């Protein structure tokens, strides 16, 4: 079998950032999948499930309530390798196009106080597996190490 596109990226050179993972057409609609890479693969520790779960709940809630983007949000969820998240948007976008959205999403997470949306037994299948303090720490780290200082190395996959 052929490798899928995401397995052809040199993960030894990949930095934290925002990358266009793929662009697809479904019917007449374009979809853009973003790789929101929060840690340097195979060089930094992966995120634990509790903080990833908290980030997932907070980011999905924020994105689906964003007045400008809510109708374009298809999916936000974790990568199996636990180094980041995927965001799928309806439309044809570049990393630079969505960088302000990603920054505001992770600022929301960094600054969040209170109960995590959907973190109850009624609303979530594993509501006890949440770590808000670590989610806030990782959001701040991502903002400062990749998003606020983003350049071509954080917005384009390595060659």
mmCIF file with all atom_site columns, C-alpha atoms in Angstrom:
data_model
loop_
_atom_site.group_PDB
_atom_site.id
_atom_site.type_symbol
_atom_site.label_atom_id
_atom_site.label_alt_id
_atom_site.label_comp_id
_atom_site.label_asym_id
_atom_site.label_entity_id
_atom_site.label_seq_id
_atom_site.pdbx_PDB_ins_code
_atom_site.Cartn_x
_atom_site.Cartn_y
_atom_site.Cartn_z
_atom_site.occupancy
_atom_site.B_iso_or_equiv
_atom_site.pdbx_formal_charge
_atom_site.auth_seq_id
_atom_site.auth_comp_id
_atom_site.auth_asym_id
_atom_site.auth_atom_id
_atom_site.pdbx_PDB_model_num
ATOM 1   C CA . UNK A 1 1   ? 0.000   0.000  0.000  1.00 0.00 ? 1   UNK A CA 1
ATOM 2   C CA . UNK A 1 2   ? 1.061   3.585  -0.598 1.00 0.00 ? 2   UNK A CA 1
ATOM 3   C CA . UNK A 1 3   ? 1.847   5.787  2.376  1.00 0.00 ? 3   UNK A CA 1
ATOM 4   C CA . UNK A 1 4   ? -0.820  8.327  3.133  1.00 0.00 ? 4   UNK A CA 1
ATOM 5   C CA . UNK A 1 5   ? 0.282   11.944 2.696  1.00 0.00 ? 5   UNK A CA 1
ATOM 6   C CA . UNK A 1 6   ? 0.677   12.681 6.417  1.00 0.00 ? 6   UNK A CA 1
ATOM 7   C CA . UNK A 1 7   ? 3.213   9.845  6.729  1.00 0.00 ? 7   UNK A CA 1
ATOM 8   C CA . UNK A 1 8   ? 5.421   11.417 4.060  1.00 0.00 ? 8   UNK A CA 1
ATOM 9   C CA . UNK A 1 9   ? 6.148   14.527 6.175  1.00 0.00 ? 9   UNK A CA 1
ATOM 10  C CA . UNK A 1 10  ? 9.595   14.432 7.778  1.00 0.00 ? 10  UNK A CA 1
ATOM 11  C CA . UNK A 1 11  ? 8.579   14.438 11.423 1.00 0.00 ? 11  UNK A CA 1
ATOM 12  C CA . UNK A 1 12  ? 12.219  14.792 12.474 1.00 0.00 ? 12  UNK A CA 1
ATOM 13  C CA . UNK A 1 13  ? 12.202  18.307 10.970 1.00 0.00 ? 13  UNK A CA 1
ATOM 14  C CA . UNK A 1 14  ? 8.622   19.255 11.851 1.00 0.00 ? 14  UNK A CA 1
ATOM 15  C CA . UNK A 1 15  ? 8.269   22.151 14.279 1.00 0.00 ? 15  UNK A CA 1
ATOM 16  C CA . UNK A 1 16  ? 5.273   23.246 16.313 1.00 0.00 ? 16  UNK A CA 1
ATOM 17  C CA . UNK A 1 17  ? 3.052   25.339 14.069 1.00 0.00 ? 17  UNK A CA 1
ATOM 18  C CA . UNK A 1 18  ? -0.020  25.474 11.825 1.00 0.00 ? 18  UNK A CA 1
ATOM 19  C CA . UNK A 1 19  ? 0.193   23.476 8.600  1.00 0.00 ? 19  UNK A CA 1
ATOM 20  C CA . UNK A 1 20  ? -2.141  22.662 5.729  1.00 0.00 ? 20  UNK A CA 1
ATOM 21  C CA . UNK A 1 21  ? -2.266  18.894 5.998  1.00 0.00 ? 21  UNK A CA 1
ATOM 22  C CA . UNK A 1 22  ? -4.533  18.357 2.995  1.00 0.00 ? 22  UNK A CA 1
ATOM 23  C CA . UNK A 1 23  ? -7.139  19.945 0.786  1.00 0.00 ? 23  UNK A CA 1
ATOM 24  C CA . UNK A 1 24  ? -10.067 17.925 -0.509 1.00 0.00 ? 24  UNK A CA 1
ATOM 25  C CA . UNK A 1 25  ? -13.158 18.468 -2.597 1.00 0.00 ? 25  UNK A CA 1
ATOM 26  C CA . UNK A 1 26  ? -16.404 16.844 -1.487 1.00 0.00 ? 26  UNK A CA 1
ATOM 27  C CA . UNK A 1 27  ? -19.081 17.455 -4.075 1.00 0.00 ? 27  UNK A CA 1
ATOM 28  C CA . UNK A 1 28  ? -18.653 21.144 -4.840 1.00 0.00 ? 28  UNK A CA 1
ATOM 29  C CA . UNK A 1 29  ? -17.240 22.050 -1.419 1.00 0.00 ? 29  UNK A CA 1
ATOM 30  C CA . UNK A 1 30  ? -13.534 22.479 -0.619 1.00 0.00 ? 30  UNK A CA 1
ATOM 31  C CA . UNK A 1 31  ? -12.278 21.242 2.739  1.00 0.00 ? 31  UNK A CA 1
ATOM 32  C CA . UNK A 1 32  ? -8.961  22.211 4.290  1.00 0.00 ? 32  UNK A CA 1
ATOM 33  C CA . UNK A 1 33  ? -7.445  20.052 7.021  1.00 0.00 ? 33  UNK A CA 1
ATOM 34  C CA . UNK A 1 34  ? -4.967  21.789 9.307  1.00 0.00 ? 34  UNK A CA 1
ATOM 35  C CA . UNK A 1 35  ? -2.252  20.131 11.353 1.00 0.00 ? 35  UNK A CA 1
ATOM 36  C CA . UNK A 1 36  ? -2.031  22.118 14.600 1.00 0.00 ? 36  UNK A CA 1
ATOM 37  C CA . UNK A 1 37  ? 1.266   20.742 15.819 1.00 0.00 ? 37  UNK A CA 1
ATOM 38  C CA . UNK A 1 38  ? 1.859   21.673 19.455 1.00 0.00 ? 38  UNK A CA 1
ATOM 39  C CA . UNK A 1 39  ? 5.016   19.684 20.190 1.00 0.00 ? 39  UNK A CA 1
ATOM 40  C CA . UNK A 1 40  ? 8.051   18.743 18.118 1.00 0.00 ? 40  UNK A CA 1
ATOM 41  C CA . UNK A 1 41  ? 7.410   15.105 17.163 1.00 0.00 ? 41  UNK A CA 1
ATOM 42  C CA . UNK A 1 42  ? 9.882   12.543 18.478 1.00 0.00 ? 42  UNK A CA 1
ATOM 43  C CA . UNK A 1 43  ? 11.912  15.296 20.170 1.00 0.00 ? 43  UNK A CA 1
ATOM 44  C CA . UNK A 1 44  ? 9.595   16.590 22.895 1.00 0.00 ? 44  UNK A CA 1
ATOM 45  C CA . UNK A 1 45  ? 7.275   14.728 25.242 1.00 0.00 ? 45  UNK A CA 1
ATOM 46  C CA . UNK A 1 46  ? 3.793   14.083 23.896 1.00 0.00 ? 46  UNK A CA 1
ATOM 47  C CA . UNK A 1 47  ? 0.754   15.539 25.623 1.00 0.00 ? 47  UNK A CA 1
ATOM 48  C CA . UNK A 1 48  ? -1.178  13.412 28.082 1.00 0.00 ? 48  UNK A CA 1
ATOM 49  C CA . UNK A 1 49  ? -4.779  12.542 27.346 1.00 0.00 ? 49  UNK A CA 1
ATOM 50  C CA . UNK A 1 50  ? -6.241  14.624 30.189 1.00 0.00 ? 50  UNK A CA 1
ATOM 51  C CA . UNK A 1 51  ? -4.866  17.925 28.909 1.00 0.00 ? 51  UNK A CA 1
ATOM 52  C CA . UNK A 1 52  ? -5.627  16.999 25.298 1.00 0.00 ? 52  UNK A CA 1
ATOM 53  C CA . UNK A 1 53  ? -9.192  16.211 26.295 1.00 0.00 ? 53  UNK A CA 1
ATOM 54  C CA . UNK A 1 54  ? -9.550  19.594 28.021 1.00 0.00 ? 54  UNK A CA 1
ATOM 55  C CA . UNK A 1 55  ? -8.069  21.376 24.972 1.00 0.00 ? 55  UNK A CA 1
ATOM 56  C CA . UNK A 1 56  ? -10.460 19.474 22.704 1.00 0.00 ? 56  UNK A CA 1
ATOM 57  C CA . UNK A 1 57  ? -13.551 20.506 24.692 1.00 0.00 ? 57  UNK A CA 1
ATOM 58  C CA . UNK A 1 58  ? -12.457 24.134 24.978 1.00 0.00 ? 58  UNK A CA 1
ATOM 59  C CA . UNK A 1 59  ? -11.280 24.580 21.392 1.00 0.00 ? 59  UNK A CA 1
ATOM 60  C CA . UNK A 1 60  ? -14.305 22.839 19.866 1.00 0.00 ? 60  UNK A CA 1
ATOM 61  C CA . UNK A 1 61  ? -16.649 24.992 21.960 1.00 0.00 ? 61  UNK A CA 1
ATOM 62  C CA . UNK A 1 62  ? -14.796 28.199 21.110 1.00 0.00 ? 62  UNK A CA 1
ATOM 63  C CA . UNK A 1 63  ? -14.549 27.445 17.391 1.00 0.00 ? 63  UNK A CA 1
ATOM 64  C CA . UNK A 1 64  ? -18.184 26.404 17.012 1.00 0.00 ? 64  UNK A CA 1
ATOM 65  C CA . UNK A 1 65  ? -19.274 29.621 18.739 1.00 0.00 ? 65  UNK A CA 1
ATOM 66  C CA . UNK A 1 66  ? -16.976 31.948 16.779 1.00 0.00 ? 66  UNK A CA 1
ATOM 67  C CA . UNK A 1 67  ? -19.303 34.282 14.824 1.00 0.00 ? 67  UNK A CA 1
ATOM 68  C CA . UNK A 1 68  ? -16.942 34.572 11.847 1.00 0.00 ? 68  UNK A CA 1
ATOM 69  C CA . UNK A 1 69  ? -15.932 30.905 11.553 1.00 0.00 ? 69  UNK A CA 1
ATOM 70  C CA . UNK A 1 70  ? -18.679 28.778 13.173 1.00 0.00 ? 70  UNK A CA 1
ATOM 71  C CA . UNK A 1 71  ? -20.329 27.861 9.869  1.00 0.00 ? 71  UNK A CA 1
ATOM 72  C CA . UNK A 1 72  ? -16.991 26.699 8.461  1.00 0.00 ? 72  UNK A CA 1
ATOM 73  C CA . UNK A 1 73  ? -15.948 24.418 11.346 1.00 0.00 ? 73  UNK A CA 1
ATOM 74  C CA . UNK A 1 74  ? -16.258 20.774 10.339 1.00 0.00 ? 74  UNK A CA 1
ATOM 75  C CA . UNK A 1 75  ? -14.094 19.071 12.960 1.00 0.00 ? 75  UNK A CA 1
ATOM 76  C CA . UNK A 1 76  ? -11.576 19.710 15.729 1.00 0.00 ? 76  UNK A CA 1
ATOM 77  C CA . UNK A 1 77  ? -9.917  16.728 17.374 1.00 0.00 ? 77  UNK A CA 1
ATOM 78  C CA . UNK A 1 78  ? -6.713  15.131 18.627 1.00 0.00 ? 78  UNK A CA 1
ATOM 79  C CA . UNK A 1 79  ? -3.966  13.390 16.685 1.00 0.00 ? 79  UNK A CA 1
ATOM 80  C CA . UNK A 1 80  ? -3.382  9.810  17.716 1.00 0.00 ? 80  UNK A CA 1
ATOM 81  C CA . UNK A 1 81  ? 0.317   10.536 18.284 1.00 0.00 ? 81  UNK A CA 1
ATOM 82  C CA . UNK A 1 82  ? -0.655  13.150 20.904 1.00 0.00 ? 82  UNK A CA 1
ATOM 83  C CA . UNK A 1 83  ? 1.543   15.899 19.404 1.00 0.00 ? 83  UNK A CA 1
ATOM 84  C CA . UNK A 1 84  ? -1.325  18.105 18.218 1.00 0.00 ? 84  UNK A CA 1
ATOM 85  C CA . UNK A 1 85  ? -4.798  18.430 16.759 1.00 0.00 ? 85  UNK A CA 1
ATOM 86  C CA . UNK A 1 86  ? -6.576  18.451 13.422 1.00 0.00 ? 86  UNK A CA 1
ATOM 87  C CA . UNK A 1 87  ? -8.916  21.240 12.389 1.00 0.00 ? 87  UNK A CA 1
ATOM 88  C CA . UNK A 1 88  ? -11.061 20.753 9.288  1.00 0.00 ? 88  UNK A CA 1
ATOM 89  C CA . UNK A 1 89  ? -12.662 23.835 7.738  1.00 0.00 ? 89  UNK A CA 1
ATOM 90  C CA . UNK A 1 90  ? -15.113 24.197 4.876  1.00 0.00 ? 90  UNK A CA 1
ATOM 91  C CA . UNK A 1 91  ? -13.285 26.288 2.284  1.00 0.00 ? 91  UNK A CA 1
ATOM 92  C CA . UNK A 1 92  ? -9.875  26.687 0.715  1.00 0.00 ? 92  UNK A CA 1
ATOM 93  C CA . UNK A 1 93  ? -7.477  28.276 3.221  1.00 0.00 ? 93  UNK A CA 1
ATOM 94  C CA . UNK A 1 94  ? -3.781  28.702 3.908  1.00 0.00 ? 94  UNK A CA 1
ATOM 95  C CA . UNK A 1 95  ? -2.045  28.530 7.261  1.00 0.00 ? 95  UNK A CA 1
ATOM 96  C CA . UNK A 1 96  ? -1.675  32.316 7.229  1.00 0.00 ? 96  UNK A CA 1
ATOM 97  C CA . UNK A 1 97  ? -5.420  32.689 6.647  1.00 0.00 ? 97  UNK A CA 1
ATOM 98  C CA . UNK A 1 98  ? -6.282  30.845 9.857  1.00 0.00 ? 98  UNK A CA 1
ATOM 99  C CA . UNK A 1 99  ? -3.376  31.899 12.075 1.00 0.00 ? 99  UNK A CA 1
ATOM 100 C CA . UNK A 1 100 ? -5.431  34.662 13.778 1.00 0.00 ? 100 UNK A CA 1
ATOM 101 C CA . UNK A 1 101 ? -8.225  32.147 14.470 1.00 0.00 ? 101 UNK A CA 1
ATOM 102 C CA . UNK A 1 102 ? -5.770  29.645 15.951 1.00 0.00 ? 102 UNK A CA 1
ATOM 103 C CA . UNK A 1 103 ? -4.173  32.349 18.094 1.00 0.00 ? 103 UNK A CA 1
ATOM 104 C CA . UNK A 1 104 ? -7.548  33.469 19.461 1.00 0.00 ? 104 UNK A CA 1
ATOM 105 C CA . UNK A 1 105 ? -8.541  29.838 20.112 1.00 0.00 ? 105 UNK A CA 1
ATOM 106 C CA . UNK A 1 106 ? -5.436  29.117 22.155 1.00 0.00 ? 106 UNK A CA 1
ATOM 107 C CA . UNK A 1 107 ? -5.651  32.478 23.970 1.00 0.00 ? 107 UNK A CA 1
ATOM 108 C CA . UNK A 1 108 ? -9.180  31.449 24.968 1.00 0.00 ? 108 UNK A CA 1
ATOM 109 C CA . UNK A 1 109 ? -7.818  28.157 26.326 1.00 0.00 ? 109 UNK A CA 1
ATOM 110 C CA . UNK A 1 110 ? -4.884  29.830 28.102 1.00 0.00 ? 110 UNK A CA 1
ATOM 111 C CA . UNK A 1 111 ? -7.193  32.358 29.785 1.00 0.00 ? 111 UNK A CA 1
ATOM 112 C CA . UNK A 1 112 ? -10.143 30.050 30.493 1.00 0.00 ? 112 UNK A CA 1
ATOM 113 C CA . UNK A 1 113 ? -11.523 29.960 34.032 1.00 0.00 ? 113 UNK A CA 1
ATOM 114 C CA . UNK A 1 114 ? -14.404 27.890 35.326 1.00 0.00 ? 114 UNK A CA 1
ATOM 115 C CA . UNK A 1 115 ? -15.953 24.580 34.408 1.00 0.00 ? 115 UNK A CA 1
ATOM 116 C CA . UNK A 1 116 ? -14.871 23.031 31.112 1.00 0.00 ? 116 UNK A CA 1
ATOM 117 C CA . UNK A 1 117 ? -17.862 22.936 28.754 1.00 0.00 ? 117 UNK A CA 1
ATOM 118 C CA . UNK A 1 118 ? -19.276 19.442 28.406 1.00 0.00 ? 118 UNK A CA 1
ATOM 119 C CA . UNK A 1 119 ? -17.217 18.030 31.277 1.00 0.00 ? 119 UNK A CA 1
ATOM 120 C CA . UNK A 1 120 ? -20.000 16.116 33.004 1.00 0.00 ? 120 UNK A CA 1
ATOM 121 C CA . UNK A 1 121 ? -21.067 12.487 33.070 1.00 0.00 ? 121 UNK A CA 1
ATOM 122 C CA . UNK A 1 122 ? -24.204 13.377 31.105 1.00 0.00 ? 122 UNK A CA 1
ATOM 123 C CA . UNK A 1 123 ? -22.306 15.224 28.347 1.00 0.00 ? 123 UNK A CA 1
ATOM 124 C CA . UNK A 1 124 ? -19.026 13.313 27.936 1.00 0.00 ? 124 UNK A CA 1
ATOM 125 C CA . UNK A 1 125 ? -17.939 9.687  27.797 1.00 0.00 ? 125 UNK A CA 1
ATOM 126 C CA . UNK A 1 126 ? -14.822 10.256 29.929 1.00 0.00 ? 126 UNK A CA 1
ATOM 127 C CA . UNK A 1 127 ? -15.486 13.513 31.780 1.00 0.00 ? 127 UNK A CA 1
ATOM 128 C CA . UNK A 1 128 ? -13.078 12.805 34.653 1.00 0.00 ? 128 UNK A CA 1
ATOM 129 C CA . UNK A 1 129 ? -10.073 12.695 32.300 1.00 0.00 ? 129 UNK A CA 1
ATOM 130 C CA . UNK A 1 130 ? -9.501  16.471 32.097 1.00 0.00 ? 130 UNK A CA 1
ATOM 131 C CA . UNK A 1 131 ? -6.556  18.606 33.185 1.00 0.00 ? 131 UNK A CA 1
ATOM 132 C CA . UNK A 1 132 ? -7.344  22.304 32.802 1.00 0.00 ? 132 UNK A CA 1
ATOM 133 C CA . UNK A 1 133 ? -4.148  23.679 34.398 1.00 0.00 ? 133 UNK A CA 1
ATOM 134 C CA . UNK A 1 134 ? -1.959  21.637 32.049 1.00 0.00 ? 134 UNK A CA 1
ATOM 135 C CA . UNK A 1 135 ? -4.162  22.543 29.057 1.00 0.00 ? 135 UNK A CA 1
ATOM 136 C CA . UNK A 1 136 ? -3.673  26.222 29.911 1.00 0.00 ? 136 UNK A CA 1
ATOM 137 C CA . UNK A 1 137 ? 0.082   25.723 30.261 1.00 0.00 ? 137 UNK A CA 1
ATOM 138 C CA . UNK A 1 138 ? 0.314   23.953 26.888 1.00 0.00 ? 138 UNK A CA 1
ATOM 139 C CA . UNK A 1 139 ? -1.831  26.601 25.176 1.00 0.00 ? 139 UNK A CA 1
ATOM 140 C CA . UNK A 1 140 ? 0.487   29.330 26.502 1.00 0.00 ? 140 UNK A CA 1
ATOM 141 C CA . UNK A 1 141 ? 3.550   27.366 25.395 1.00 0.00 ? 141 UNK A CA 1
ATOM 142 C CA . UNK A 1 142 ? 2.100   26.882 21.891 1.00 0.00 ? 142 UNK A CA 1
ATOM 143 C CA . UNK A 1 143 ? 1.253   30.580 21.626 1.00 0.00 ? 143 UNK A CA 1
ATOM 144 C CA . UNK A 1 144 ? 4.708   31.733 22.695 1.00 0.00 ? 144 UNK A CA 1
ATOM 145 C CA . UNK A 1 145 ? 6.822   29.095 20.943 1.00 0.00 ? 145 UNK A CA 1
ATOM 146 C CA . UNK A 1 146 ? 4.969   28.772 17.636 1.00 0.00 ? 146 UNK A CA 1
ATOM 147 C CA . UNK A 1 147 ? 1.997   31.049 17.036 1.00 0.00 ? 147 UNK A CA 1
ATOM 148 C CA . UNK A 1 148 ? 3.067   34.538 18.113 1.00 0.00 ? 148 UNK A CA 1
ATOM 149 C CA . UNK A 1 149 ? 6.411   34.111 16.344 1.00 0.00 ? 149 UNK A CA 1
ATOM 150 C CA . UNK A 1 150 ? 5.152   32.080 13.369 1.00 0.00 ? 150 UNK A CA 1
ATOM 151 C CA . UNK A 1 151 ? 7.192   32.302 10.191 1.00 0.00 ? 151 UNK A CA 1
ATOM 152 C CA . UNK A 1 152 ? 7.513   30.082 7.119  1.00 0.00 ? 152 UNK A CA 1
ATOM 153 C CA . UNK A 1 153 ? 9.010   27.290 9.267  1.00 0.00 ? 153 UNK A CA 1
ATOM 154 C CA . UNK A 1 154 ? 5.857   27.137 11.420 1.00 0.00 ? 154 UNK A CA 1
ATOM 155 C CA . UNK A 1 155 ? 3.387   27.562 8.537  1.00 0.00 ? 155 UNK A CA 1
ATOM 156 C CA . UNK A 1 156 ? 4.804   25.267 5.807  1.00 0.00 ? 156 UNK A CA 1
ATOM 157 C CA . UNK A 1 157 ? 5.755   21.633 6.134  1.00 0.00 ? 157 UNK A CA 1
ATOM 158 C CA . UNK A 1 158 ? 9.513   21.011 5.990  1.00 0.00 ? 158 UNK A CA 1
ATOM 159 C CA . UNK A 1 159 ? 10.953  20.043 2.611  1.00 0.00 ? 159 UNK A CA 1
#
